[in-house]
GROMACS .gro file of C-alpha atoms in nm:
model
  241
    1MET     CA    1  10.252   0.473  14.913
    2ARG     CA    2  10.274   0.689  14.565
    3ALA     CA    3  10.194   0.453  14.259
    4PRO     CA    4  10.513   0.449  14.072
    5LEU     CA    5  10.606   0.692  13.718
    6ARG     CA    6  10.440   0.478  13.393
    7TRP     CA    7  10.388   0.753  13.124
    8VAL     CA    8  10.507   1.045  12.986
    9LEU     CA    9  10.293   1.289  12.780
   10TRP     CA   10  10.415   1.505  12.597
   11ASP     CA   11  10.353   1.871  12.428
   12VAL     CA   12  10.529   1.875  12.040
   13LYS     CA   13  10.546   2.253  11.920
   14ASP     CA   14  10.841   2.470  12.105
   15THR     CA   15  10.896   2.166  12.312
   16LEU     CA   16  11.035   1.866  12.095
   17LEU     CA   17  11.062   2.093  11.795
   18LYS     CA   18  11.014   2.422  11.672
   19VAL     CA   19  10.913   2.596  11.239
   20ARG     CA   20  11.220   2.689  11.110
   21ALA     CA   21  11.105   3.027  10.909
   22SER     CA   22  10.869   3.276  11.008
   23VAL     CA   23  10.534   3.278  10.889
   24GLY     CA   24  10.561   3.579  10.718
   25GLU     CA   25  10.957   3.413  10.559
   26GLN     CA   26  10.720   3.076  10.508
   27TYR     CA   27  10.417   3.261  10.317
   28CYS     CA   28  10.615   3.509  10.102
   29LYS     CA   29  10.827   3.218   9.987
   30GLU     CA   30  10.504   3.011   9.881
   31ALA     CA   31  10.383   3.359   9.729
   32GLU     CA   32  10.662   3.375   9.557
   33ARG     CA   33  10.629   3.048   9.341
   34VAL     CA   34  10.273   3.180   9.172
   35GLY     CA   35  10.406   3.526   9.127
   36LEU     CA   36  10.339   3.752   9.384
   37ASN     CA   37  10.685   3.935   9.562
   38LEU     CA   38  10.504   4.056   9.893
   39SER     CA   39  10.668   4.141  10.237
   40PRO     CA   40  10.735   3.915  10.503
   41VAL     CA   41  10.689   4.196  10.765
   42GLU     CA   42  10.361   4.287  10.676
   43VAL     CA   43  10.243   3.920  10.553
   44GLU     CA   44  10.330   3.871  10.983
   45ALA     CA   45  10.191   4.131  11.101
   46ALA     CA   46   9.881   4.061  10.847
   47PHE     CA   47   9.851   3.682  10.987
   48ARG     CA   48   9.890   3.763  11.333
   49GLN     CA   49   9.579   3.974  11.334
   50VAL     CA   50   9.426   3.673  11.106
   51TYR     CA   51   9.523   3.444  11.338
   52ARG     CA   52   9.398   3.595  11.627
   53HIS     CA   53   9.081   3.656  11.514
   54HIS     CA   54   8.998   3.342  11.411
   55SER     CA   55   9.152   3.173  11.695
   56SER     CA   56   8.866   3.363  11.892
   57ARG     CA   57   8.577   3.336  11.654
   58TYR     CA   58   8.605   2.972  11.564
   59PRO     CA   59   8.877   2.823  11.853
   60ASN     CA   60   9.043   2.474  11.804
   61TYR     CA   61   9.045   2.475  11.444
   62GLY     CA   62   8.618   2.576  11.460
   63VAL     CA   63   8.558   2.174  11.538
   64THR     CA   64   8.238   2.345  11.676
   65HIS     CA   65   8.163   2.533  11.420
   66GLY     CA   66   8.205   2.219  11.128
   67LEU     CA   67   8.534   2.316  11.022
   68ASP     CA   68   8.815   2.113  11.019
   69GLY     CA   69   9.188   2.188  11.060
   70GLN     CA   70   9.236   2.225  10.654
   71SER     CA   71   8.934   2.412  10.593
   72TRP     CA   72   9.026   2.673  10.914
   73TRP     CA   73   9.402   2.696  10.783
   74MET     CA   74   9.300   2.795  10.459
   75GLY     CA   75   9.095   3.017  10.622
   76VAL     CA   76   9.374   3.186  10.763
   77VAL     CA   77   9.582   3.197  10.470
   78ARG     CA   78   9.328   3.343  10.202
   79ASP     CA   79   9.241   3.634  10.477
   80THR     CA   80   9.622   3.675  10.532
   81PHE     CA   81   9.668   3.714  10.165
   82SER     CA   82   9.359   3.934  10.172
   83GLN     CA   83   9.476   4.178  10.381
   84CYS     CA   84   9.809   4.209  10.169
   85ARG     CA   85   9.596   4.373   9.836
   86VAL     CA   86   9.579   3.943   9.723
   87GLN     CA   87   9.221   3.916   9.562
   88ASP     CA   88   9.169   3.693   9.342
   89PRO     CA   89   9.012   3.393   9.424
   90ALA     CA   90   9.202   3.111   9.251
   91LEU     CA   91   9.486   3.208   9.344
   92LEU     CA   92   9.439   3.246   9.695
   93ASN     CA   93   9.307   2.883   9.700
   94THR     CA   94   9.602   2.831   9.539
   95VAL     CA   95   9.882   2.948   9.776
   96ALA     CA   96   9.599   2.795  10.095
   97HIS     CA   97   9.615   2.479   9.967
   98ASN     CA   98  10.001   2.439   9.892
   99LEU     CA   99  10.095   2.601  10.245
  100TYR     CA  100   9.827   2.356  10.432
  101HIS     CA  101  10.027   2.045  10.233
  102ASN     CA  102  10.341   2.216  10.217
  103PHE     CA  103  10.367   2.295  10.606
  104CYS     CA  104  10.461   1.874  10.706
  105ASN     CA  105  10.773   1.892  10.558
  106ALA     CA  106  11.011   1.831  10.720
  107GLU     CA  107  11.241   2.132  10.603
  108ASN     CA  108  11.007   2.344  10.795
  109TRP     CA  109  11.056   2.206  11.093
  110GLU     CA  110  11.401   2.212  11.342
  111VAL     CA  111  11.397   1.929  11.613
  112PHE     CA  112  11.583   2.028  11.919
  113SER     CA  113  11.923   1.851  12.031
  114ASP     CA  114  11.788   1.728  12.294
  115SER     CA  115  11.435   1.592  12.177
  116LYS     CA  116  11.565   1.210  12.050
  117LYS     CA  117  11.813   1.180  12.319
  118THR     CA  118  11.596   1.220  12.583
  119LEU     CA  119  11.304   1.032  12.428
  120GLU     CA  120  11.496   0.722  12.440
  121CYS     CA  121  11.628   0.789  12.754
  122CYS     CA  122  11.260   0.791  12.830
  123SER     CA  123  11.167   0.502  12.713
  124SER     CA  124  11.472   0.300  12.860
  125LEU     CA  125  11.364   0.403  13.148
  126GLY     CA  126  11.082   0.140  13.079
  127LEU     CA  127  10.847   0.494  13.066
  128LYS     CA  128  10.573   0.469  12.807
  129LEU     CA  129  10.510   0.802  12.610
  130GLY     CA  130  10.244   0.973  12.478
  131VAL     CA  131  10.131   1.314  12.306
  132VAL     CA  132   9.864   1.548  12.421
  133SER     CA  133   9.882   1.846  12.156
  134ASN     CA  134   9.693   2.201  12.069
  135PHE     CA  135   9.759   2.109  11.677
  136ASP     CA  136   9.572   1.992  11.400
  137SER     CA  137   9.570   1.655  11.246
  138ARG     CA  138   9.901   1.660  11.002
  139LEU     CA  139  10.066   1.654  11.390
  140GLU     CA  140  10.103   1.286  11.314
  141LYS     CA  141  10.255   1.314  10.951
  142ILE     CA  142  10.509   1.586  11.071
  143LEU     CA  143  10.629   1.336  11.353
  144HIS     CA  144  10.700   1.104  11.126
  145VAL     CA  145  10.892   1.313  10.850
  146CYS     CA  146  11.091   1.459  11.131
  147GLY     CA  147  11.143   1.116  11.249
  148LEU     CA  148  10.978   1.090  11.617
  149ARG     CA  149  10.666   0.941  11.560
  150SER     CA  150  10.805   0.573  11.682
  151HIS     CA  151  10.872   0.688  11.980
  152PHE     CA  152  10.503   0.775  12.074
  153SER     CA  153  10.217   0.499  12.217
  154PHE     CA  154   9.978   0.717  12.092
  155LEU     CA  155   9.898   1.046  12.026
  156ILE     CA  156   9.597   1.305  12.049
  157THR     CA  157   9.551   1.663  11.908
  158SER     CA  158   9.268   1.897  11.991
  159GLU     CA  159   9.150   1.898  11.652
  160GLU     CA  160   9.041   1.518  11.683
  161ALA     CA  161   8.991   1.483  12.021
  162GLY     CA  162   8.730   1.810  11.998
  163ILE     CA  163   8.892   1.994  12.293
  164SER     CA  164   9.222   2.172  12.375
  165LYS     CA  165   9.439   2.268  12.661
  166PRO     CA  166   9.408   2.389  12.879
  167SER     CA  167   9.077   2.195  12.907
  168PRO     CA  168   9.118   1.909  13.176
  169ALA     CA  169   8.900   1.692  12.924
  170ILE     CA  170   9.192   1.676  12.712
  171PHE     CA  171   9.422   1.562  12.983
  172ASP     CA  172   9.077   1.292  13.089
  173GLN     CA  173   9.128   1.100  12.759
  174ALA     CA  174   9.513   1.074  12.768
  175LEU     CA  175   9.493   0.876  13.104
  176GLN     CA  176   9.195   0.669  12.970
  177ARG     CA  177   9.475   0.581  12.690
  178CYS     CA  178   9.738   0.521  12.949
  179GLY     CA  179   9.500   0.302  13.195
  180VAL     CA  180   9.700   0.423  13.484
  181PRO     CA  181   9.576   0.682  13.748
  182ALA     CA  182   9.692   1.038  13.674
  183THR     CA  183  10.018   0.975  13.952
  184SER     CA  184  10.136   0.742  13.757
  185VAL     CA  185  10.165   0.988  13.443
  186ALA     CA  186  10.442   1.280  13.415
  187HIS     CA  187  10.406   1.526  13.123
  188ILE     CA  188  10.621   1.812  12.964
  189GLY     CA  189  10.539   2.129  12.745
  190ASP     CA  190  10.692   2.452  12.781
  191HIS     CA  191  10.326   2.694  12.824
  192TYR     CA  192  10.239   2.777  13.223
  193VAL     CA  193   9.879   2.742  13.139
  194ASN     CA  194   9.836   2.501  12.864
  195ASP     CA  195  10.065   2.235  13.032
  196TYR     CA  196  10.200   2.307  13.374
  197LEU     CA  197   9.874   2.438  13.520
  198ALA     CA  198   9.675   2.198  13.310
  199SER     CA  199   9.804   1.882  13.358
  200ARG     CA  200   9.897   1.947  13.750
  201SER     CA  201   9.494   2.010  13.794
  202VAL     CA  202   9.423   1.638  13.704
  203GLY     CA  203   9.658   1.502  13.936
  204ILE     CA  204   9.926   1.469  13.665
  205HIS     CA  205  10.349   1.531  13.765
  206GLY     CA  206  10.332   1.842  13.506
  207PHE     CA  207  10.701   1.980  13.402
  208LEU     CA  208  10.767   2.321  13.256
  209LEU     CA  209  11.025   2.355  12.984
  210ASP     CA  210  11.209   2.684  12.997
  211ARG     CA  211  11.445   2.692  12.737
  212HIS     CA  212  11.512   3.115  12.752
  213ASN     CA  213  11.433   3.157  13.097
  214LYS     CA  214  11.106   3.358  13.060
  215HIS     CA  215  10.863   3.182  13.331
  216ASN     CA  216  10.945   3.348  13.684
  217GLN     CA  217  10.585   3.225  13.805
  218PRO     CA  218  10.642   3.161  14.156
  219ASP     CA  219  10.421   2.900  14.199
  220VAL     CA  220  10.663   2.676  13.963
  221PRO     CA  221  10.876   2.498  14.250
  222ARG     CA  222  11.222   2.469  14.098
  223GLU     CA  223  11.199   2.090  14.066
  224HIS     CA  224  10.916   2.162  13.810
  225ARG     CA  225  11.107   2.349  13.602
  226LEU     CA  226  11.342   2.231  13.319
  227SER     CA  227  11.623   2.435  13.123
  228SER     CA  228  11.659   2.140  12.906
  229LEU     CA  229  11.473   1.824  12.841
  230GLU     CA  230  11.849   1.664  12.910
  231GLU     CA  231  11.751   1.729  13.320
  232LEU     CA  232  11.401   1.568  13.293
  233PRO     CA  233  11.492   1.201  13.300
  234SER     CA  234  11.690   1.227  13.637
  235GLN     CA  235  11.376   1.423  13.738
  236LEU     CA  236  11.189   1.067  13.633
  237GLN     CA  237  11.353   0.864  13.799
  238LEU     CA  238  11.265   0.997  14.133
  239HIS     CA  239  10.910   0.895  14.043
  240ILE     CA  240  10.990   0.573  13.950
  241ASP     CA  241  11.077   0.325  14.199
   0.00000   0.00000   0.00000
């Protein structure tokens, strides 16, 4: 006899909400405030290169190298603008500091139209909700200003956990918080490896959110694939009774 579903774990970025503007646009807007006029396309390209380098050299915000989310991100911002010929250290620090803190503002985020309704529906089914996200410690504030924080009993970010998806260890931490077996837990996210495969590797009922029909992996059954969060409650209902 299978254990009934009791908890639903959630990825956040690109599952429940998304960044409104491109990195290039956001960074250039902040740069304008200190008198810099830069090309969003150039800044975006520089950011992507710097981000890949920092992610490879200092994975998960450099927590195993003595860094934290703020110092990691400020380093990314400084190096991005340095590649765009901004050399003044004081100016680089100011822009990096402002971008790090302003990223928490609600106007930078768009909550998907199906997010709140689906969270409310899950709660009405008697399910408890938690977050497992590859994100830094700003996530709680972002969820709060976007009106989503109250839906969740706990948040686990990769910065605070010291480990990131797809490591099974971050899901093990979540299962400890849930206090139930993995077969009583579901997880929803938009990343095939980090969310779907990683959660299923520890026995959690993983669902893959595929809003744009971009995932074609043959090992994801149709009943595990969601084109919208509105499809989720009926799938969860099958595991509750």
